[in-house]
CSV table of C-alpha atoms and ligand atoms in Angstrom, one decimal:
chain,number,residue,atom,x,y,z
A,1,MET,CA,32.0,6.1,17.5
A,2,ASP,CA,32.7,2.9,19.4
A,3,GLY,CA,30.2,0.6,21.0
A,4,SER,CA,30.1,2.4,24.4
A,5,ARG,CA,28.1,5.4,25.5
A,6,ASN,CA,29.1,8.3,23.3
A,7,ALA,CA,30.9,11.0,25.4
A,8,ARG,CA,28.7,13.7,23.8
A,9,PHE,CA,25.5,12.0,25.0
A,10,GLN,CA,24.3,12.2,28.6
A,11,HIS,CA,21.0,10.3,28.2
A,12,ILE,CA,21.3,7.9,25.3
A,13,GLU,CA,23.8,5.4,23.9
A,14,ALA,CA,24.5,5.2,20.1
A,15,HIS,CA,26.0,2.0,18.8
A,16,ARG,CA,27.1,2.2,15.2
A,17,ILE,CA,26.0,-0.8,13.1
A,18,ALA,CA,28.1,-0.2,10.0
A,19,GLY,CA,31.0,2.0,8.8
A,20,ALA,CA,28.9,4.3,6.6
A,21,LEU,CA,25.7,5.0,8.5
A,22,GLY,CA,23.2,3.6,11.0
A,23,ALA,CA,23.2,3.4,14.8
A,24,GLU,CA,21.2,1.5,17.4
A,25,ILE,CA,20.1,3.9,20.2
A,26,ALA,CA,19.8,2.4,23.7
A,27,GLY,CA,18.5,4.0,26.9
A,28,VAL,CA,15.2,5.3,25.5
A,29,ASP,CA,11.7,4.1,26.1
A,30,LEU,CA,9.6,5.6,23.3
A,31,ALA,CA,6.4,4.6,25.0
A,32,ARG,CA,7.0,7.4,27.6
A,33,ASP,CA,7.2,11.2,27.0
A,34,ILE,CA,10.6,12.2,25.8
A,35,ASP,CA,12.3,15.1,27.5
A,36,ASP,CA,13.6,17.9,25.3
A,37,GLU,CA,17.2,17.2,26.3
A,38,VAL,CA,16.8,13.6,25.3
A,39,LEU,CA,15.2,14.5,22.1
A,40,GLN,CA,18.0,16.9,21.3
A,41,GLU,CA,20.5,14.0,21.7
A,42,ILE,CA,18.4,11.7,19.5
A,43,ARG,CA,18.4,14.5,16.9
A,44,ALA,CA,22.1,14.8,17.1
A,45,ALA,CA,22.4,11.0,16.7
A,46,LEU,CA,20.2,11.1,13.7
A,47,HIS,CA,22.3,13.8,12.0
A,48,GLU,CA,25.5,11.8,12.8
A,49,ASN,CA,24.2,8.4,11.8
A,50,LEU,CA,21.5,9.3,9.2
A,51,VAL,CA,19.3,6.4,10.3
A,52,ILE,CA,18.7,5.3,13.9
A,53,PHE,CA,17.1,2.2,15.3
A,54,PHE,CA,15.4,1.5,18.6
A,55,ARG,CA,14.9,-2.1,19.8
A,56,ASP,CA,12.2,-3.7,22.0
A,57,GLN,CA,9.8,-0.8,22.0
A,58,GLU,CA,6.2,-1.5,22.9
A,59,LEU,CA,4.3,1.2,21.1
A,60,THR,CA,0.6,1.7,20.5
A,61,PRO,CA,-0.3,3.7,17.4
A,62,ASP,CA,-1.0,6.7,19.7
A,63,ARG,CA,2.5,6.5,21.2
A,64,GLN,CA,4.2,6.1,17.9
A,65,LEU,CA,2.3,9.2,16.7
A,66,ALA,CA,3.3,11.1,19.8
A,67,PHE,CA,7.0,10.4,19.2
A,68,ALA,CA,6.6,11.3,15.4
A,69,ARG,CA,5.0,14.6,16.3
A,70,ARG,CA,8.0,15.6,18.2
A,71,TRP,CA,9.9,15.9,14.9
A,72,GLY,CA,7.4,18.1,13.1
A,73,GLU,CA,4.1,17.9,11.3
A,74,ILE,CA,3.0,14.6,9.9
A,75,HIS,CA,3.3,14.2,6.1
A,76,LEU,CA,0.2,12.4,4.8
A,77,HIS,CA,0.9,10.1,1.9
A,78,PRO,CA,-0.8,11.3,-1.2
A,79,PHE,CA,-1.8,7.8,-2.5
A,80,ILE,CA,-2.0,5.5,0.4
A,81,GLU,CA,-4.8,5.3,3.0
A,82,GLY,CA,-3.8,5.4,6.6
A,83,LEU,CA,-5.4,3.3,9.4
A,84,PRO,CA,-9.1,4.1,9.9
A,85,GLU,CA,-8.5,5.4,13.4
A,86,HIS,CA,-5.1,6.8,12.7
A,87,PRO,CA,-5.0,8.2,9.2
A,88,GLU,CA,-1.4,9.4,9.8
A,89,ILE,CA,-0.2,5.8,10.0
A,90,ILE,CA,0.2,3.6,7.0
A,91,GLU,CA,0.0,-0.1,7.5
A,92,ILE,CA,2.5,-1.9,5.3
A,93,ARG,CA,1.6,-5.6,5.3
A,94,LYS,CA,3.1,-8.2,3.0
A,95,ALA,CA,1.3,-11.5,3.4
A,96,GLU,CA,2.3,-15.0,2.1
A,97,THR,CA,0.2,-14.5,-1.0
A,98,ASP,CA,1.8,-11.1,-2.0
A,99,LYS,CA,4.6,-11.4,-4.5
A,100,ARG,CA,5.8,-7.9,-4.5
A,101,ASN,CA,6.8,-5.9,-1.5
A,102,PHE,CA,6.4,-2.2,-0.7
A,103,GLY,CA,9.6,-0.2,-1.0
A,104,GLY,CA,11.6,-2.9,-2.9
A,105,THR,CA,13.8,-0.5,-4.9
A,106,TRP,CA,16.4,2.1,-3.8
A,107,HIS,CA,14.5,5.3,-3.1
A,108,SER,CA,14.0,8.3,-0.9
A,109,ASP,CA,10.4,8.6,0.2
A,110,GLN,CA,8.0,10.6,-2.0
A,111,MET,CA,10.5,12.4,-4.1
A,112,PHE,CA,7.6,13.0,-6.5
A,113,ALA,CA,6.1,15.4,-4.1
A,114,PRO,CA,7.1,19.1,-4.2
A,115,GLN,CA,8.0,18.9,-0.5
A,116,PRO,CA,9.0,15.3,0.1
A,117,ALA,CA,9.0,13.7,3.5
A,118,MET,CA,11.9,14.8,5.7
A,119,GLY,CA,12.0,11.5,7.7
A,120,THR,CA,10.3,8.2,7.9
A,121,MET,CA,9.5,6.3,11.1
A,122,LEU,CA,8.8,2.6,10.6
A,123,TYR,CA,7.7,0.3,13.5
A,124,ALA,CA,7.8,-3.5,13.2
A,125,ARG,CA,4.6,-5.2,14.5
A,126,GLN,CA,5.3,-8.6,12.9
A,127,VAL,CA,8.3,-9.8,11.1
A,128,PRO,CA,9.1,-13.0,9.2
A,129,GLU,CA,11.2,-15.7,10.8
A,130,ALA,CA,14.1,-14.7,8.6
A,131,GLY,CA,14.5,-12.0,5.9
A,132,GLY,CA,12.6,-8.7,5.3
A,133,ASP,CA,15.7,-6.6,6.3
A,134,THR,CA,15.9,-3.0,5.1
A,135,MET,CA,19.1,-1.5,3.6
A,136,PHE,CA,20.1,2.2,3.8
A,137,SER,CA,22.7,4.1,1.8
A,138,ASN,CA,24.6,7.3,2.8
A,139,GLN,CA,24.1,9.9,0.1
A,140,TYR,CA,26.6,12.4,1.6
A,141,LEU,CA,29.3,9.8,1.0
A,142,ALA,CA,27.9,9.1,-2.5
A,143,TYR,CA,28.3,12.8,-3.3
A,144,GLU,CA,31.7,13.3,-1.5
A,145,THR,CA,33.3,10.4,-3.3
A,146,LEU,CA,32.7,11.7,-6.8
A,147,SER,CA,35.5,13.4,-8.6
A,148,ASP,CA,35.6,17.3,-8.7
A,149,GLY,CA,34.8,17.2,-12.4
A,150,MET,CA,31.7,15.0,-11.9
A,151,ARG,CA,30.5,17.1,-9.0
A,152,ARG,CA,30.8,20.3,-11.0
A,153,MET,CA,28.8,18.7,-13.9
A,154,LEU,CA,26.1,17.4,-11.5
A,155,GLU,CA,25.7,20.6,-9.5
A,156,PRO,CA,23.2,22.4,-11.7
A,157,LEU,CA,21.1,19.4,-12.7
A,158,LYS,CA,17.6,18.8,-11.6
A,159,THR,CA,15.8,15.4,-11.6
A,160,VAL,CA,12.2,14.9,-12.4
A,161,SER,CA,10.4,12.3,-10.2
A,162,VAL,CA,7.0,10.8,-11.1
A,163,GLY,CA,4.7,9.2,-8.6
A,164,GLU,CA,1.8,8.1,-10.9
A,165,GLY,CA,2.4,6.1,-14.1
A,166,GLY,CA,6.2,6.4,-14.0
A,167,LYS,CA,8.8,3.9,-15.1
A,168,LYS,CA,8.8,2.3,-11.7
A,169,TYR,CA,5.2,1.4,-12.2
A,170,GLY,CA,5.6,0.2,-15.8
A,171,GLY,CA,3.4,3.1,-17.0
A,172,LYS,CA,0.5,1.9,-14.8
A,173,SER,CA,-1.2,4.0,-12.2
A,174,ARG,CA,0.0,3.1,-8.7
A,175,ARG,CA,-3.4,1.6,-8.0
A,176,GLU,CA,-3.2,-0.8,-11.0
A,177,PHE,CA,0.4,-1.6,-10.2
A,178,TYR,CA,-0.2,-2.6,-6.6
A,179,ALA,CA,-3.7,-4.1,-7.1
A,180,ASP,CA,-2.7,-7.7,-7.4
A,181,ARG,CA,0.5,-7.6,-5.4
A,182,LEU,CA,0.0,-5.9,-2.1
A,183,THR,CA,-3.4,-6.9,-1.0
A,184,THR,CA,-3.4,-4.7,2.1
A,185,VAL,CA,-1.9,-1.5,1.1
A,186,LYS,CA,-4.9,0.7,0.3
A,187,VAL,CA,-4.3,3.0,-2.6
A,188,ARG,CA,-6.6,6.0,-3.0
A,189,ASP,CA,-7.0,8.5,-5.8
A,190,THR,CA,-4.7,11.5,-5.8
A,191,GLY,CA,-7.2,14.0,-6.9
A,192,ASP,CA,-5.4,17.3,-7.7
A,193,LEU,CA,-2.3,16.5,-5.7
A,194,GLN,CA,1.0,17.2,-7.5
A,195,THR,CA,2.7,13.8,-8.1
A,196,THR,CA,5.5,15.0,-10.5
A,197,SER,CA,8.3,17.2,-9.1
A,198,ALA,CA,11.7,18.5,-10.1
A,199,HIS,CA,14.4,18.6,-7.4
A,200,PRO,CA,18.1,19.4,-7.3
A,201,LEU,CA,20.2,16.4,-7.9
A,202,VAL,CA,22.7,17.7,-5.3
A,203,ARG,CA,20.9,19.1,-2.3
A,204,THR,CA,22.1,20.8,0.9
A,205,HIS,CA,20.8,19.4,4.1
A,206,PRO,CA,18.9,22.3,5.9
A,207,GLU,CA,20.2,21.2,9.4
A,208,THR,CA,23.7,19.9,8.8
A,209,GLY,CA,24.6,22.1,5.9
A,210,ARG,CA,26.2,19.1,4.1
A,211,LYS,CA,25.7,18.3,0.4
A,212,SER,CA,24.4,15.0,-0.7
A,213,LEU,CA,23.1,13.3,-3.8
A,214,TYR,CA,19.3,13.3,-3.9
A,215,LEU,CA,18.2,10.2,-5.9
A,216,GLY,CA,15.8,7.3,-6.0
A,217,SER,CA,13.7,5.1,-8.2
A,218,HIS,CA,11.0,7.8,-8.6
A,219,VAL,CA,13.5,9.8,-10.8
A,220,GLN,CA,12.6,9.5,-14.5
A,221,TYR,CA,15.0,11.9,-16.2
A,222,PHE,CA,16.9,15.1,-15.8
A,223,GLU,CA,15.0,18.3,-16.4
A,224,GLY,CA,15.6,19.6,-19.9
A,225,MET,CA,16.8,16.2,-21.2
A,226,THR,CA,15.1,13.2,-22.7
A,227,GLU,CA,14.8,9.9,-20.8
A,228,GLU,CA,17.2,8.3,-23.3
A,229,GLU,CA,19.8,11.0,-22.7
A,230,SER,CA,19.3,10.8,-19.0
A,231,GLN,CA,19.4,7.1,-18.5
A,232,PRO,CA,23.2,6.4,-18.8
A,233,LEU,CA,24.0,9.0,-16.2
A,234,LEU,CA,21.1,7.8,-14.0
A,235,ASP,CA,22.4,4.2,-14.3
A,236,PHE,CA,25.9,5.3,-13.2
A,237,LEU,CA,24.6,7.4,-10.3
A,238,THR,CA,22.2,4.6,-9.1
A,239,ARG,CA,25.1,2.1,-9.0
A,240,HIS,CA,27.5,4.6,-7.4
A,241,SER,CA,25.0,5.9,-4.7
A,242,THR,CA,24.3,2.3,-3.5
A,243,ARG,CA,27.8,1.0,-3.4
A,244,PRO,CA,28.1,-1.6,-0.6
A,245,GLU,CA,30.5,0.5,1.4
A,246,PHE,CA,28.0,3.3,1.6
A,247,THR,CA,25.3,1.1,3.1
A,248,CYS,CA,24.1,-0.6,6.2
A,249,ARG,CA,21.5,-3.4,6.7
A,250,PHE,CA,19.0,-3.6,9.5
A,251,ALA,CA,17.5,-6.9,10.6
A,252,TRP,CA,14.1,-6.2,12.2
A,253,ARG,CA,12.7,-7.8,15.3
A,254,THR,CA,9.1,-7.3,16.5
A,255,GLY,CA,9.2,-4.0,18.4
A,256,SER,CA,12.1,-2.5,16.4
A,257,LEU,CA,11.6,1.1,15.3
A,258,ALA,CA,13.7,2.8,12.6
A,259,PHE,CA,13.8,6.5,11.9
A,260,TRP,CA,15.7,7.7,8.8
A,261,ASP,CA,16.4,11.0,7.2
A,262,ASN,CA,15.2,11.0,3.6
A,263,ARG,CA,17.2,14.1,2.8
A,264,CYS,CA,20.5,12.3,2.9
A,265,THR,CA,19.7,8.6,2.5
A,266,GLN,CA,18.1,6.0,0.2
A,267,HIS,CA,16.6,2.8,1.4
A,268,PHE,CA,15.6,-0.6,0.0
A,269,ALA,CA,13.2,-3.1,1.6
A,270,ILE,CA,14.4,-6.6,0.7
A,271,ASN,CA,11.8,-9.0,-0.6
A,272,ASP,CA,13.3,-12.4,0.5
A,273,TYR,CA,10.6,-14.0,2.6
A,274,PRO,CA,8.0,-15.6,0.2
A,275,ALA,CA,6.4,-17.7,3.0
A,276,GLY,CA,6.4,-15.0,5.7
A,277,THR,CA,4.2,-12.1,6.8
A,278,ARG,CA,5.7,-8.7,7.6
A,279,LEU,CA,3.6,-6.0,9.2
A,280,MET,CA,4.9,-2.5,9.7
A,281,HIS,CA,3.4,0.9,10.8
A,282,ARG,CA,4.9,3.8,8.9
A,283,ILE,CA,4.7,7.5,9.7
A,284,THR,CA,6.4,10.2,7.6
A,285,ILE,CA,7.3,13.7,8.8
A,286,ARG,CA,6.8,16.7,6.6
A,287,GLY,CA,9.8,18.1,4.8
A,288,ASP,CA,10.7,21.3,3.1
A,289,THR,CA,11.4,22.2,-0.5
A,290,PRO,CA,14.8,20.6,-1.4
A,291,VAL,CA,17.5,23.2,-2.3
B,1,SIN,C1,9.5,2.0,2.8
B,1,SIN,O1,10.1,2.1,1.7
B,1,SIN,O2,9.2,3.1,3.3
B,1,SIN,C2,9.3,0.7,3.5
B,1,SIN,C3,10.6,0.2,3.9
B,1,SIN,C4,10.5,-1.2,4.6
B,1,SIN,O3,9.3,-1.7,4.7
B,1,SIN,O4,11.5,-1.8,5.0
Protein backbone atom coordinates (compact mmCIF):
# COMPACT_ATOMS: atom_id res chain seq x y z
CA MET A 1 0.00 0.00 0.00
CA ASP A 2 1.38 3.44 -0.76
CA GLY A 3 0.60 6.67 1.02
CA SER A 4 -2.43 7.53 -1.13
CA ARG A 5 -6.08 6.47 -0.83
CA ASN A 6 -6.12 2.73 -1.25
CA ALA A 7 -8.03 1.76 -4.40
CA ARG A 8 -10.03 -0.84 -2.46
CA PHE A 9 -11.36 1.79 -0.09
CA GLN A 10 -14.10 4.24 -1.02
CA HIS A 11 -14.48 5.96 2.34
CA ILE A 12 -11.18 5.84 4.20
CA GLU A 13 -7.48 6.24 3.55
CA ALA A 14 -4.92 3.83 4.99
CA HIS A 15 -1.31 5.00 5.22
CA ARG A 16 1.12 2.28 6.18
CA ILE A 17 3.61 3.34 8.89
CA ALA A 18 6.08 0.44 8.62
CA GLY A 19 6.89 -2.47 6.33
CA ALA A 20 5.58 -5.19 8.64
CA LEU A 21 2.33 -3.80 10.05
CA GLY A 22 0.46 -0.71 11.18
CA ALA A 23 -1.47 1.93 9.25
CA GLU A 24 -2.87 5.33 10.03
CA ILE A 25 -6.47 5.65 8.91
CA ALA A 26 -7.67 9.03 7.68
CA GLY A 27 -11.11 10.25 6.68
CA VAL A 28 -12.99 8.99 9.75
CA ASP A 29 -14.44 10.99 12.64
CA LEU A 30 -14.98 8.45 15.40
CA ALA A 31 -17.09 10.89 17.40
CA ARG A 32 -19.89 10.38 14.85
CA ASP A 33 -21.89 7.26 14.10
CA ILE A 34 -19.98 5.09 11.64
CA ASP A 35 -21.86 3.67 8.63
CA ASP A 36 -21.72 -0.10 8.10
CA GLU A 37 -19.85 0.39 4.81
CA VAL A 38 -17.21 2.52 6.48
CA LEU A 39 -16.90 0.01 9.30
CA GLN A 40 -16.41 -2.76 6.78
CA GLU A 41 -13.51 -0.85 5.25
CA ILE A 42 -12.00 -0.20 8.68
CA ARG A 43 -12.29 -3.93 9.41
CA ALA A 44 -10.54 -4.75 6.14
CA ALA A 45 -7.80 -2.24 7.01
CA LEU A 46 -7.40 -3.89 10.42
CA HIS A 47 -7.05 -7.35 8.87
CA GLU A 48 -4.53 -6.04 6.37
CA ASN A 49 -2.48 -3.96 8.79
CA LEU A 50 -3.09 -5.75 12.14
CA VAL A 51 -3.03 -2.46 14.04
CA ILE A 52 -4.66 0.77 12.92
CA PHE A 53 -4.32 4.30 14.23
CA PHE A 54 -6.63 7.32 14.10
CA ARG A 55 -5.28 10.80 14.80
CA ASP A 56 -6.91 13.91 16.26
CA GLN A 57 -10.06 12.26 17.56
CA GLU A 58 -12.17 14.05 20.17
CA LEU A 59 -13.84 11.25 22.05
CA THR A 60 -15.85 11.22 25.24
CA PRO A 61 -15.89 7.86 27.08
CA ASP A 62 -19.40 7.30 25.67
CA ARG A 63 -18.24 7.84 22.08
CA GLN A 64 -15.20 5.57 22.52
CA LEU A 65 -17.51 2.91 23.93
CA ALA A 66 -19.97 3.34 21.06
CA PHE A 67 -17.17 2.71 18.54
CA ALA A 68 -15.83 -0.25 20.54
CA ARG A 69 -19.30 -1.85 20.66
CA ARG A 70 -19.38 -1.94 16.85
CA TRP A 71 -16.69 -4.67 17.04
CA GLY A 72 -18.47 -6.97 19.45
CA GLU A 73 -19.13 -7.38 23.13
CA ILE A 74 -16.85 -5.65 25.58
CA HIS A 75 -14.36 -7.86 27.40
CA LEU A 76 -14.17 -6.79 31.05
CA HIS A 77 -10.70 -7.07 32.52
CA PRO A 78 -10.69 -9.68 35.27
CA PHE A 79 -8.31 -7.77 37.60
CA ILE A 80 -8.53 -4.11 36.82
CA GLU A 81 -11.36 -1.82 37.82
CA GLY A 82 -12.89 0.34 35.15
CA LEU A 83 -13.95 3.96 35.51
CA PRO A 84 -16.78 4.38 38.06
CA GLU A 85 -19.21 5.67 35.41
CA HIS A 86 -17.85 3.45 32.62
CA PRO A 87 -16.71 0.10 34.04
CA GLU A 88 -15.85 -1.07 30.49
CA ILE A 89 -13.06 1.54 30.27
CA ILE A 90 -9.78 1.06 32.11
CA GLU A 91 -7.81 4.17 32.87
CA ILE A 92 -4.09 3.59 32.44
CA ARG A 93 -2.28 6.46 34.05
CA LYS A 94 1.46 6.65 34.67
CA ALA A 95 2.39 9.64 36.78
CA GLU A 96 5.83 11.10 37.47
CA THR A 97 6.07 9.13 40.71
CA ASP A 98 5.36 5.75 39.02
CA LYS A 99 8.47 3.78 38.20
CA ARG A 100 6.89 0.96 36.26
CA ASN A 101 4.45 1.29 33.41
CA PHE A 102 1.51 -0.87 32.40
CA GLY A 103 2.16 -3.19 29.45
CA GLY A 104 5.94 -2.77 29.45
CA THR A 105 6.71 -6.27 28.13
CA TRP A 106 5.96 -7.94 24.79
CA HIS A 107 2.52 -9.48 25.21
CA SER A 108 -0.91 -10.14 23.78
CA ASP A 109 -3.73 -8.95 26.03
CA GLN A 110 -5.06 -11.36 28.65
CA MET A 111 -3.62 -14.59 27.28
CA PHE A 112 -4.23 -16.02 30.74
CA ALA A 113 -7.99 -15.92 30.10
CA PRO A 114 -9.73 -18.88 28.43
CA GLN A 115 -11.12 -16.46 25.84
CA PRO A 116 -8.59 -13.65 25.59
CA ALA A 117 -9.50 -10.23 24.21
CA MET A 118 -9.79 -10.20 20.42
CA GLY A 119 -8.80 -6.55 20.14
CA THR A 120 -7.76 -3.59 22.23
CA MET A 121 -8.72 0.03 21.68
CA LEU A 122 -6.46 2.57 23.37
CA TYR A 123 -7.20 6.29 23.35
CA ALA A 124 -4.61 8.87 24.39
CA ARG A 125 -5.98 11.58 26.70
CA GLN A 126 -2.61 12.90 27.88
CA VAL A 127 0.86 12.07 26.61
CA PRO A 128 4.34 13.03 27.78
CA GLU A 129 6.27 15.64 25.81
CA ALA A 130 8.45 12.87 24.39
CA GLY A 131 8.43 9.11 24.84
CA GLY A 132 5.66 6.68 25.79
CA ASP A 133 5.43 5.14 22.31
CA THR A 134 3.95 1.67 21.81
CA MET A 135 5.56 -1.02 19.64
CA PHE A 136 3.67 -3.78 17.83
CA SER A 137 4.92 -6.98 16.24
CA ASN A 138 3.39 -9.01 13.39
CA GLN A 139 2.93 -12.61 14.53
CA TYR A 140 1.90 -13.91 11.10
CA LEU A 141 5.38 -12.96 9.90
CA ALA A 142 6.93 -14.46 13.00
CA TYR A 143 5.29 -17.78 12.12
CA GLU A 144 5.82 -17.66 8.35
CA THR A 145 9.56 -16.94 8.63
CA LEU A 146 10.29 -20.07 10.68
CA SER A 147 11.73 -23.09 8.91
CA ASP A 148 9.41 -25.94 7.89
CA GLY A 149 11.04 -28.17 10.49
CA MET A 150 10.51 -25.67 13.29
CA ARG A 151 6.90 -25.03 12.27
CA ARG A 152 6.21 -28.78 12.29
CA MET A 153 7.70 -29.06 15.77
CA LEU A 154 5.74 -26.09 17.14
CA GLU A 155 2.39 -26.97 15.58
CA PRO A 156 1.14 -29.36 18.32
CA LEU A 157 2.43 -27.32 21.28
CA LYS A 158 0.26 -25.48 23.77
CA THR A 159 1.47 -22.69 26.01
CA VAL A 160 0.28 -22.14 29.56
CA SER A 161 -0.28 -18.50 30.52
CA VAL A 162 -0.67 -17.30 34.07
CA GLY A 163 -2.26 -14.05 35.17
CA GLU A 164 -1.80 -14.18 38.94
CA GLY A 165 1.52 -14.92 40.60
CA GLY A 166 3.28 -15.80 37.34
CA LYS A 167 6.92 -15.16 36.44
CA LYS A 168 6.00 -11.77 35.05
CA TYR A 169 4.94 -10.72 38.54
CA GLY A 170 7.89 -12.31 40.36
CA GLY A 171 5.53 -14.78 42.02
CA LYS A 172 3.50 -11.94 43.58
CA SER A 173 -0.16 -11.39 43.11
CA ARG A 174 -0.92 -8.76 40.57
CA ARG A 175 -2.22 -6.50 43.33
CA GLU A 176 1.08 -6.72 45.26
CA PHE A 177 3.12 -6.36 42.08
CA TYR A 178 1.45 -3.14 41.00
CA ALA A 179 0.77 -1.73 44.47
CA ASP A 180 3.78 0.58 44.76
CA ARG A 181 4.33 1.16 41.06
CA LEU A 182 1.17 2.18 39.36
CA THR A 183 -0.74 4.30 41.77
CA THR A 184 -3.79 4.75 39.62
CA VAL A 185 -4.42 1.34 38.08
CA LYS A 186 -7.01 -0.11 40.42
CA VAL A 187 -6.56 -3.84 40.84
CA ARG A 188 -9.43 -5.91 42.22
CA ASP A 189 -9.73 -9.49 43.44
CA THR A 190 -10.32 -12.07 40.75
CA GLY A 191 -12.75 -14.18 42.77
CA ASP A 192 -13.42 -17.42 40.92
CA LEU A 193 -12.31 -16.20 37.51
CA GLN A 194 -9.93 -18.44 35.60
CA THR A 195 -6.51 -16.76 35.34
CA THR A 196 -4.45 -19.68 34.01
CA SER A 197 -5.14 -20.98 30.50
CA ALA A 198 -3.55 -23.23 27.88
CA HIS A 199 -3.67 -22.04 24.25
CA PRO A 200 -2.20 -23.30 20.98
CA LEU A 201 1.24 -21.83 20.27
CA VAL A 202 0.28 -21.63 16.60
CA ARG A 203 -3.24 -20.27 16.17
CA THR A 204 -5.43 -19.74 13.13
CA HIS A 205 -7.09 -16.36 12.83
CA PRO A 206 -10.86 -16.90 12.74
CA GLU A 207 -11.42 -14.14 10.17
CA THR A 208 -8.35 -14.18 7.90
CA GLY A 209 -7.65 -17.93 8.15
CA ARG A 210 -3.91 -17.17 8.50
CA LYS A 211 -1.67 -18.90 11.02
CA SER A 212 0.39 -16.93 13.52
CA LEU A 213 2.47 -17.47 16.61
CA TYR A 214 0.49 -16.79 19.75
CA LEU A 215 2.92 -15.67 22.42
CA GLY A 216 3.51 -13.09 25.11
CA SER A 217 4.96 -12.48 28.54
CA HIS A 218 2.08 -14.21 30.32
CA VAL A 219 3.33 -17.54 28.92
CA GLN A 220 5.08 -19.58 31.62
CA TYR A 221 5.80 -22.93 29.99
CA PHE A 222 4.61 -25.47 27.40
CA GLU A 223 1.84 -27.80 28.48
CA GLY A 224 3.32 -31.15 29.52
CA MET A 225 6.84 -29.71 30.04
CA THR A 226 8.63 -28.14 32.99
CA GLU A 227 9.53 -24.44 33.07
CA GLU A 228 13.21 -25.37 32.80
CA GLU A 229 12.57 -27.47 29.70
CA SER A 230 10.36 -24.81 28.16
CA GLN A 231 12.55 -21.77 28.75
CA PRO A 232 15.20 -22.18 25.99
CA LEU A 233 12.53 -22.52 23.29
CA LEU A 234 10.49 -19.67 24.79
CA ASP A 235 13.62 -17.48 24.79
CA PHE A 236 14.22 -18.22 21.12
CA LEU A 237 10.58 -17.62 20.17
CA THR A 238 10.40 -14.37 22.14
CA ARG A 239 13.52 -13.06 20.37
CA HIS A 240 12.32 -14.27 16.99
CA SER A 241 8.74 -12.98 17.29
CA THR A 242 9.86 -9.45 18.15
CA ARG A 243 12.60 -9.04 15.54
CA PRO A 244 12.81 -5.37 14.49
CA GLU A 245 11.71 -6.13 10.92
CA PHE A 246 8.41 -7.57 12.23
CA THR A 247 7.57 -4.41 14.21
CA CYS A 248 6.24 -0.89 13.99
CA ARG A 249 6.34 1.90 16.56
CA PHE A 250 3.58 4.40 17.17
CA ALA A 251 4.25 7.86 18.60
CA TRP A 252 1.11 9.00 20.40
CA ARG A 253 -0.39 12.46 20.40
CA THR A 254 -3.32 13.53 22.55
CA GLY A 255 -6.42 12.39 20.64
CA SER A 256 -4.74 9.40 18.95
CA LEU A 257 -6.62 6.10 19.07
CA ALA A 258 -5.03 2.72 18.31
CA PHE A 259 -6.94 -0.49 17.69
CA TRP A 260 -4.97 -3.72 17.50
CA ASP A 261 -5.79 -7.34 16.85
CA ASN A 262 -4.47 -9.40 19.76
CA ARG A 263 -4.89 -12.62 17.76
CA CYS A 264 -1.96 -11.87 15.45
CA THR A 265 0.15 -9.23 17.22
CA GLN A 266 2.14 -8.57 20.34
CA HIS A 267 2.70 -5.10 21.73
CA PHE A 268 5.05 -3.34 24.16
CA ALA A 269 4.51 0.00 25.94
CA ILE A 270 7.85 1.78 26.20
CA ASN A 271 8.70 3.19 29.64
CA ASP A 272 11.02 6.06 28.70
CA TYR A 273 9.37 9.14 30.18
CA PRO A 274 10.33 9.27 33.89
CA ALA A 275 9.24 12.90 34.30
CA GLY A 276 6.05 12.76 32.24
CA THR A 277 2.44 11.77 32.74
CA ARG A 278 0.61 9.51 30.32
CA LEU A 279 -3.12 8.88 30.55
CA MET A 280 -4.90 6.42 28.30
CA HIS A 281 -8.41 4.97 28.13
CA ARG A 282 -8.47 1.30 27.19
CA ILE A 283 -11.34 -0.92 26.07
CA THR A 284 -10.96 -4.57 25.10
CA ILE A 285 -13.29 -6.51 22.82
CA ARG A 286 -14.34 -10.04 23.65
CA GLY A 287 -12.55 -12.80 21.74
CA ASP A 288 -13.18 -16.49 21.17
CA THR A 289 -11.30 -19.62 22.21
CA PRO A 290 -8.01 -19.70 20.26
CA VAL A 291 -7.64 -22.67 17.90
C1 LIG B 1 -1.41 -2.31 27.01
O1 LIG B 1 -0.53 -3.14 27.11
O2 LIG B 1 -2.56 -2.64 26.80
C2 LIG B 1 -1.09 -0.84 27.11
C3 LIG B 1 -0.27 -0.37 25.97
C4 LIG B 1 0.14 1.07 26.12
O3 LIG B 1 -0.19 1.71 27.13
O4 LIG B 1 0.78 1.58 25.20
